[in-house]
Coordinates of C-alpha atoms and ligand atoms in Angstrom, one line a residue:
M131 CA -88.7 -7.4 25.3
V132 CA -85.7 -7.5 22.4
S133 CA -83.0 -5.6 23.7
K134 CA -81.2 -2.8 21.2
P135 CA -77.7 -2.7 20.6
G136 CA -75.8 0.0 21.9
I137 CA -74.8 3.4 20.3
L138 CA -71.6 5.1 21.2
I139 CA -71.6 8.5 19.4
T140 CA -68.1 9.9 19.7
N141 CA -66.1 13.5 18.9
G142 CA -69.3 15.5 18.3
R143 CA -70.1 18.9 19.0
I144 CA -73.2 18.2 21.5
I145 CA -75.4 20.9 21.4
D146 CA -78.1 20.7 24.3
P147 CA -79.9 23.9 24.9
C148 CA -81.8 22.3 27.6
S149 CA -78.9 22.3 29.7
G150 CA -76.9 24.9 28.2
Y151 CA -74.4 22.2 27.3
D152 CA -72.3 23.2 24.3
G153 CA -69.1 21.5 23.5
N154 CA -67.4 18.3 22.2
G155 CA -68.0 15.1 23.8
D156 CA -69.3 11.4 23.5
L157 CA -72.8 9.6 24.4
L158 CA -73.5 6.5 25.0
I159 CA -77.2 5.0 24.0
N160 CA -78.1 1.8 25.8
N161 CA -82.0 0.6 25.1
G162 CA -83.6 3.6 23.8
T163 CA -82.1 5.9 26.4
I164 CA -78.9 8.1 26.7
V165 CA -77.1 6.3 29.9
A166 CA -73.9 8.7 29.5
R167 CA -72.8 11.8 28.2
E168 CA -69.0 12.7 28.8
T169 CA -65.8 14.1 27.4
H170 CA -64.6 10.7 26.5
I171 CA -66.1 7.4 26.9
E172 CA -63.9 4.7 26.3
K173 CA -65.0 2.6 23.7
E174 CA -62.6 -0.7 24.6
S175 CA -64.8 -0.9 27.7
L176 CA -67.9 -1.7 25.9
S177 CA -69.4 -4.5 24.1
D178 CA -71.8 -4.9 20.9
V179 CA -71.9 -1.1 20.4
I180 CA -72.1 0.5 17.3
I181 CA -69.5 3.4 17.0
V182 CA -70.5 6.2 15.2
D183 CA -67.7 9.0 14.7
A184 CA -69.3 12.4 14.8
G185 CA -66.3 14.3 14.0
G186 CA -67.2 17.7 12.7
L187 CA -70.6 17.1 13.2
I188 CA -73.3 18.8 15.5
V189 CA -75.4 16.5 18.0
C190 CA -78.4 18.1 19.2
P191 CA -81.8 16.4 20.6
G192 CA -84.1 15.3 17.8
F193 CA -86.6 18.1 16.4
I194 CA -90.0 18.2 17.3
D195 CA -92.6 19.4 14.7
L196 CA -95.5 20.5 16.3
H197 CA -97.1 21.2 13.2
C198 CA -97.2 18.9 10.3
H199 CA -99.7 17.5 7.7
L200 CA -99.5 13.3 7.3
R201 CA -102.3 13.4 4.9
E202 CA -103.4 9.5 6.2
P203 CA -106.2 8.6 6.4
G204 CA -107.7 10.2 3.4
F205 CA -105.0 11.8 1.2
E206 CA -102.7 8.7 0.5
Y207 CA -102.0 10.2 -2.5
K208 CA -100.2 13.1 -1.2
E209 CA -98.7 11.7 1.9
T210 CA -99.0 8.4 4.5
I211 CA -97.4 7.6 7.7
S212 CA -95.1 5.7 6.3
T213 CA -93.6 8.7 3.8
G214 CA -94.1 11.4 6.1
T215 CA -92.3 9.9 8.9
R216 CA -89.2 8.4 6.7
A217 CA -89.0 12.5 5.2
A218 CA -89.1 13.5 8.9
A219 CA -86.1 11.0 9.8
R220 CA -84.2 12.7 6.5
G221 CA -84.9 16.1 8.1
G222 CA -83.6 15.5 11.6
F223 CA -87.5 15.4 13.0
T224 CA -88.2 12.5 15.5
T225 CA -91.3 13.7 16.9
L226 CA -94.3 15.0 14.7
C227 CA -97.8 16.2 15.8
S228 CA -100.1 15.6 12.7
M229 CA -102.7 18.1 12.0
P230 CA -106.2 16.7 11.7
N231 CA -107.8 17.8 8.1
T232 CA -107.5 14.3 7.2
E233 CA -110.6 12.3 5.7
P234 CA -112.4 11.5 8.4
A235 CA -110.8 14.3 10.2
I236 CA -109.4 13.7 13.6
D237 CA -112.6 14.4 15.5
N238 CA -113.3 10.7 16.9
V239 CA -111.3 8.4 19.1
A240 CA -111.5 5.6 16.1
V241 CA -109.2 7.8 13.9
V242 CA -106.7 8.5 16.6
D243 CA -106.4 4.6 17.3
Y244 CA -105.8 4.2 13.8
I245 CA -103.2 6.9 13.5
R246 CA -101.2 5.6 16.5
A247 CA -101.5 1.9 15.1
K248 CA -100.6 2.7 11.6
T249 CA -97.3 4.7 13.4
V250 CA -96.4 1.4 15.0
E251 CA -97.0 -0.3 12.0
D252 CA -95.2 1.8 8.9
G253 CA -94.1 5.0 10.9
V254 CA -90.1 5.7 11.7
V255 CA -90.4 8.4 14.0
R256 CA -93.0 9.1 16.7
V257 CA -96.5 10.5 15.9
W258 CA -99.0 12.0 18.3
P259 CA -102.3 13.3 16.8
I260 CA -103.8 16.9 16.8
G261 CA -107.6 16.4 17.5
C262 CA -110.1 18.8 15.8
V263 CA -111.5 21.9 17.8
T264 CA -114.6 21.2 16.2
K265 CA -116.6 18.6 14.8
G266 CA -115.6 18.0 10.9
R267 CA -113.4 20.8 11.2
K268 CA -116.6 22.7 10.4
G269 CA -116.6 25.5 12.9
Y270 CA -120.0 24.6 14.2
E271 CA -119.6 22.4 17.2
L272 CA -117.1 21.4 19.4
S273 CA -115.4 18.1 19.0
E274 CA -115.5 15.4 22.0
M275 CA -112.4 17.2 23.4
E276 CA -111.8 15.0 26.7
E277 CA -112.4 11.4 24.8
L278 CA -109.7 13.0 22.3
A279 CA -107.4 13.9 24.8
I280 CA -108.1 10.8 26.7
A281 CA -106.8 9.3 23.5
G282 CA -103.8 10.7 23.3
V283 CA -104.3 13.6 21.2
V284 CA -101.8 16.3 22.2
A285 CA -103.2 19.7 21.0
F286 CA -106.3 20.9 19.5
S287 CA -106.6 22.4 16.1
D288 CA -108.7 22.8 13.2
D289 CA -105.9 23.5 10.9
G290 CA -106.5 24.8 7.2
D291 CA -109.3 26.4 8.7
P292 CA -109.7 29.0 11.2
V293 CA -112.1 28.0 14.5
W294 CA -114.0 31.4 12.7
D295 CA -116.8 31.5 15.5
S296 CA -116.0 33.0 18.4
N297 CA -118.3 31.7 21.0
I298 CA -116.8 28.3 20.0
M299 CA -113.0 29.5 20.5
R300 CA -114.0 31.0 23.9
L301 CA -115.5 27.3 24.7
A302 CA -112.3 25.6 23.1
L303 CA -110.2 27.7 25.2
A304 CA -112.2 27.2 28.5
Y305 CA -112.0 23.4 27.7
S306 CA -108.2 23.6 26.8
K307 CA -107.3 25.1 30.5
D308 CA -108.9 21.7 32.4
L309 CA -107.5 19.2 29.8
D310 CA -104.4 21.2 30.2
L311 CA -103.6 21.0 26.0
P312 CA -103.1 23.8 23.4
I313 CA -106.0 25.0 20.9
S314 CA -103.3 26.1 17.8
N315 CA -105.4 28.3 15.6
H316 CA -105.1 29.1 12.1
C317 CA -105.8 32.6 12.7
Q318 CA -107.4 33.7 9.4
D319 CA -110.5 35.9 9.1
H320 CA -112.3 34.7 6.1
T321 CA -114.3 37.7 5.5
L322 CA -111.0 39.7 4.8
S323 CA -108.9 36.7 3.5
K324 CA -111.6 34.9 1.2
G325 CA -110.5 34.9 -2.3
G326 CA -106.7 35.5 -1.9
V327 CA -104.2 33.6 -3.1
M328 CA -100.9 35.7 -1.5
G329 CA -100.1 38.2 0.8
E330 CA -101.6 41.6 -0.3
G331 CA -99.2 44.5 -1.1
S332 CA -97.3 46.0 -4.5
V333 CA -96.3 42.2 -5.4
S334 CA -99.7 41.0 -5.5
T335 CA -100.7 44.2 -7.2
R336 CA -98.1 43.9 -9.9
L337 CA -98.8 40.0 -10.5
G338 CA -102.8 40.9 -10.3
L339 CA -103.4 38.0 -8.0
P340 CA -105.9 38.7 -5.2
G341 CA -104.3 39.5 -1.8
I342 CA -104.2 38.4 1.6
P343 CA -104.0 41.5 4.1
A344 CA -102.2 41.3 7.0
A345 CA -105.1 42.3 9.1
A346 CA -107.1 38.9 8.1
E347 CA -104.3 37.1 10.3
E348 CA -103.6 40.0 13.1
A349 CA -107.7 40.4 13.7
M350 CA -108.0 36.8 14.6
V351 CA -104.4 36.7 16.6
A352 CA -106.0 39.8 18.4
R353 CA -109.3 38.1 19.2
D354 CA -107.8 34.8 20.3
I355 CA -105.5 37.0 23.1
A356 CA -108.7 38.5 24.4
L357 CA -110.4 35.1 24.8
A358 CA -107.5 33.7 26.4
E359 CA -107.2 36.7 28.6
L360 CA -110.9 35.7 29.5
T361 CA -110.7 31.9 29.8
G362 CA -107.4 31.4 31.0
G363 CA -106.9 28.9 28.4
K364 CA -104.0 27.4 26.7
L365 CA -103.6 29.3 23.3
H366 CA -101.3 28.5 20.5
V367 CA -100.5 31.0 17.6
A368 CA -100.1 29.0 14.4
H369 CA -97.6 29.8 11.7
L370 CA -97.3 33.4 12.5
S371 CA -96.5 35.5 9.4
T372 CA -97.1 39.3 10.0
A373 CA -95.1 41.8 12.3
G374 CA -98.3 42.9 13.8
S375 CA -98.6 39.6 14.7
V376 CA -95.5 39.3 16.7
A377 CA -96.1 42.6 18.3
L378 CA -99.7 41.4 19.6
V379 CA -97.9 38.4 21.0
R380 CA -95.0 40.7 22.2
E381 CA -97.8 42.7 24.1
A382 CA -99.9 39.9 25.4
K383 CA -96.9 38.4 26.8
N384 CA -95.3 41.2 28.5
R385 CA -98.9 41.6 30.3
G386 CA -97.9 37.9 31.6
L387 CA -100.3 36.0 29.0
S388 CA -99.3 32.7 29.4
I389 CA -99.8 31.9 25.4
T390 CA -97.3 30.5 22.6
A391 CA -96.6 30.8 18.9
E392 CA -94.9 29.5 16.5
V393 CA -93.5 30.6 12.8
C394 CA -92.4 28.2 9.9
P395 CA -89.2 28.2 7.8
H396 CA -90.6 29.6 4.7
H397 CA -91.8 32.4 6.3
L398 CA -88.4 33.1 7.9
L399 CA -86.4 32.7 4.6
L400 CA -88.6 33.9 2.1
T401 CA -90.9 37.0 1.3
D402 CA -93.8 37.5 -1.9
E403 CA -91.1 38.9 -4.1
R404 CA -90.3 35.3 -4.6
V405 CA -94.0 35.2 -6.4
L406 CA -92.8 37.6 -8.8
T407 CA -89.2 36.7 -9.5
P408 CA -87.0 33.5 -9.8
Y409 CA -84.6 35.7 -8.1
D410 CA -84.6 35.4 -4.1
D411 CA -81.9 36.8 -1.6
I412 CA -80.9 33.6 -0.1
N413 CA -80.1 31.3 -3.0
G414 CA -79.6 33.5 -6.0
M415 CA -81.0 32.6 -9.0
S416 CA -83.5 29.9 -8.6
P417 CA -84.3 27.7 -11.4
N418 CA -88.3 28.4 -11.1
D419 CA -90.6 31.1 -12.6
S420 CA -92.7 33.9 -11.9
Y421 CA -96.2 32.5 -10.8
D422 CA -94.3 29.1 -9.1
T423 CA -97.4 27.8 -7.5
S424 CA -94.7 26.0 -5.1
T425 CA -94.9 29.8 -3.4
K426 CA -98.4 29.5 -2.7
V427 CA -98.9 28.8 1.0
Y428 CA -101.2 29.8 4.1
P429 CA -100.4 32.3 5.7
P430 CA -98.7 33.6 2.6
L431 CA -95.2 34.9 1.9
R432 CA -94.9 38.3 3.0
T433 CA -92.4 40.8 3.1
S434 CA -89.3 41.4 4.4
N435 CA -90.4 44.0 7.2
D436 CA -92.3 41.1 8.4
V437 CA -89.6 38.4 7.8
R438 CA -87.3 41.0 10.1
A439 CA -89.9 40.9 12.9
L440 CA -90.6 37.0 12.7
I441 CA -86.7 36.5 13.4
D442 CA -86.5 38.8 16.2
G443 CA -89.5 37.8 17.5
L444 CA -88.0 34.3 17.3
N445 CA -84.3 35.6 18.8
D446 CA -86.3 37.2 21.9
G447 CA -88.5 34.0 22.4
V448 CA -91.7 35.9 21.8
I449 CA -92.2 33.3 19.0
D450 CA -91.3 30.1 21.0
C451 CA -90.6 27.8 18.5
I452 CA -90.2 26.9 14.6
A453 CA -92.7 24.3 13.2
T454 CA -92.9 23.1 9.6
D455 CA -96.3 23.4 8.3
H456 CA -95.6 20.7 6.0
A457 CA -98.2 20.7 3.6
P458 CA -97.2 17.9 0.8
H459 CA -99.4 18.2 -2.4
D460 CA -99.8 15.6 -5.3
I461 CA -98.3 17.5 -8.8
A462 CA -102.1 17.8 -10.0
S463 CA -102.8 20.1 -7.1
K464 CA -99.7 22.3 -7.9
Q465 CA -99.4 22.1 -12.0
V466 CA -102.8 24.7 -12.3
T467 CA -103.0 28.3 -12.4
Y468 CA -101.6 30.2 -9.3
E469 CA -105.3 31.2 -8.4
E470 CA -106.4 27.3 -8.6
A471 CA -103.3 26.0 -6.9
S472 CA -103.2 24.3 -3.3
F473 CA -102.0 26.1 -0.6
G474 CA -99.0 24.6 1.2
I475 CA -95.0 23.8 1.0
S476 CA -93.4 20.2 1.5
V477 CA -91.1 21.3 4.2
L478 CA -89.3 18.5 6.5
E479 CA -86.3 17.5 4.2
T480 CA -85.4 20.8 3.7
A481 CA -85.9 22.7 6.8
V482 CA -82.7 22.4 8.6
G483 CA -80.4 23.4 5.3
S484 CA -82.7 26.5 4.8
L485 CA -82.7 27.6 8.6
C486 CA -78.7 27.4 8.4
Q487 CA -79.1 30.2 6.5
L488 CA -79.9 32.3 9.3
V489 CA -77.4 31.4 10.9
Y490 CA -74.4 31.7 8.7
S491 CA -76.0 35.2 7.8
G492 CA -75.9 36.1 11.6
Q493 CA -79.4 36.6 12.3
L494 CA -80.0 33.8 14.9
S495 CA -77.6 31.6 16.8
L496 CA -76.9 27.9 16.3
S497 CA -77.9 27.4 20.0
T498 CA -81.4 29.1 20.0
L499 CA -82.2 27.4 16.2
I500 CA -81.7 24.2 18.1
D501 CA -83.6 25.4 21.1
R502 CA -86.7 26.5 19.1
L503 CA -86.8 23.1 17.3
T504 CA -86.7 21.4 20.6
V505 CA -87.2 22.6 24.2
G506 CA -89.4 25.4 22.7
P507 CA -92.1 23.1 21.0
A508 CA -92.1 20.5 23.9
K509 CA -92.5 23.6 26.2
V510 CA -95.7 24.5 24.0
L511 CA -97.1 20.3 24.4
G512 CA -96.2 20.0 27.9
A513 CA -94.4 17.9 30.7
Q514 CA -94.9 14.7 29.0
F515 CA -92.7 15.9 26.4
D516 CA -90.0 16.8 28.2
A517 CA -88.1 13.4 27.8
Y518 CA -87.8 14.4 24.2
K519 CA -86.0 17.6 24.6
S520 CA -82.8 17.1 25.8
L521 CA -79.6 15.0 25.7
E522 CA -78.9 14.4 29.2
P523 CA -78.3 11.0 30.5
N524 CA -81.5 9.0 31.6
T525 CA -83.8 10.7 28.8
A526 CA -85.1 9.5 25.1
A527 CA -82.2 8.7 22.8
D528 CA -84.0 11.0 20.4
L529 CA -81.2 13.0 18.5
V530 CA -79.8 13.9 15.2
L531 CA -76.2 14.4 13.7
I532 CA -75.8 17.4 11.4
D533 CA -72.8 18.5 9.2
P534 CA -73.2 22.3 9.6
D535 CA -71.0 22.8 6.9
K536 CA -72.0 20.7 3.9
E537 CA -73.4 22.3 0.8
W538 CA -76.0 20.6 -1.3
T539 CA -78.5 21.0 -3.5
V540 CA -82.3 20.7 -3.0
D541 CA -83.6 18.1 -5.4
S542 CA -87.3 17.6 -5.3
E543 CA -87.3 14.4 -7.4
L544 CA -85.1 13.1 -3.9
F545 CA -87.4 13.7 -1.5
V546 CA -88.7 10.9 0.6
S547 CA -92.1 12.7 0.7
K548 CA -94.4 12.5 -1.7
G549 CA -94.8 16.1 -1.7
R550 CA -92.3 17.5 -4.1
N551 CA -94.0 21.2 -3.8
T552 CA -90.8 23.5 -2.7
P553 CA -89.9 26.8 -3.8
L554 CA -86.2 26.0 -2.9
N555 CA -86.1 23.4 -5.6
G556 CA -82.8 23.7 -7.0
A557 CA -81.0 25.8 -4.1
T558 CA -78.1 25.3 -2.4
L559 CA -78.4 25.1 1.1
R560 CA -75.3 24.8 3.5
G561 CA -76.2 22.1 6.7
L562 CA -77.5 18.6 6.0
V563 CA -78.7 15.8 8.3
Q564 CA -76.3 13.1 8.6
M565 CA -78.1 10.6 11.2
T566 CA -81.5 10.3 12.7
I567 CA -82.1 8.4 16.1
V568 CA -85.3 7.9 17.5
D569 CA -85.6 5.7 20.8
G570 CA -82.1 4.4 20.6
E571 CA -82.3 3.3 16.9
I572 CA -80.9 4.9 13.5
V573 CA -83.7 5.5 11.5
Y574 CA -81.9 7.5 9.1
Q575 CA -78.2 7.4 7.7
C576 CA -77.1 9.8 5.0
P577 CA -74.8 7.8 2.9
D578 CA -71.8 10.3 3.6
V579 CA -72.4 10.2 7.3
G580 CA -69.0 10.1 9.5
G581 CA -66.8 12.0 7.3
K582 CA -66.9 15.6 5.4
E583 CA -66.1 16.4 1.5
Ligands
DOR300 O1 -100.4 25.9 3.0 C1 -101.0 25.4 3.7 N1 -101.2 24.3 3.8 N2 -101.6 25.9 4.8 C2 -102.5 25.6 5.9 O2 -102.8 26.1 7.1 C3 -102.9 24.3 5.4 C4 -101.9 23.7 4.6 C5 -102.6 21.8 4.2 O3 -103.3 21.3 4.5 O4 -101.9 22.0 2.7

């Protein structure tokens, strides 16, 4: 085995929500593992180490994204494992769970093996495939869940589509209990959402666009909670977007059900108003126009009331984690009318900068934000992710260095991701990833690391 050079990270503000540590200090990495975390580590005593001056930077565990679309195999013109993992590294994510709406779908062992092999060949961060709940994601027949579990999937989902058949969902949840892997459901009652392209409300009416009522999501969240109670299965509710969904999950958790839930950065920061007007609360004037298809996402952007409820839910732990739902698309899928455009936002490279706005506006503490990007998703995924969620000695050296004060302007042309579809293009954000380390190797370094402008 070839040994990796050690890395000494000095003078950083280490924030490790898992152990409750928040203080200045040094970290020593050797051969892929954090071997020491101390207020000061004497560099003169070390040989063959790369020294990284993290003065003024936050040092925290690398982010775990339990919901993203890497598009490979099948849609390599939208994203590949190579570009998606590099975009992740640029965004501070060290572990990705990739959704199975690929072609072929991840419903058999060969595709799982393919993704794992491709990750070894082309990837720069860890990638864990999520297997389909149903064959071909069609909703009619359960996939071979046990075979997929043995092959290494970390969850099951038909994401992009819901598991609409209640009996299939019941069976899947029953198996999830035995397999000890979550079912991440994209909750959407098609009979209510069919034809809709944005959140239903006054804005959709004004724009003349078909809306998707909040009830389309909430009806299925309520169904899934009932089925989780019936089966004792491991339910994870993907991308919550409405106040009603937060209330349902809160009530279920209060009753002792061990379900989990996620929220996406765009649902925490943008509202449906952004489809109507180039003005938005966070970034002021944006260069984009009304009917900007980069705002089209599923679930859709909703109202400020929903945003407030999602932030409250994130704060009080009803929502366990933030997941990106990174959904890169090619230009042709977005340079069409709003109704024809594909759903999805390219998120990996803007997540940290946009989420930091919640910290600066006093709506979320920094340690809660980091917790929901590290400890939260690791909890959903289970014990095998424990090694990646903290900066304690003897854990995996997956970490990220962030300049919390750095202002930068989003330029989607500079994205590493093939997906340039972001409603934040042109926005000025504060908070930028400076370095990402996976398994003790520097996989991304911002040109100005170590210093501040
Ligand atoms: O906006 C979305 N895009 N929501 C999904 O659920 C699927 C995703 C995609 O695959 O493009």
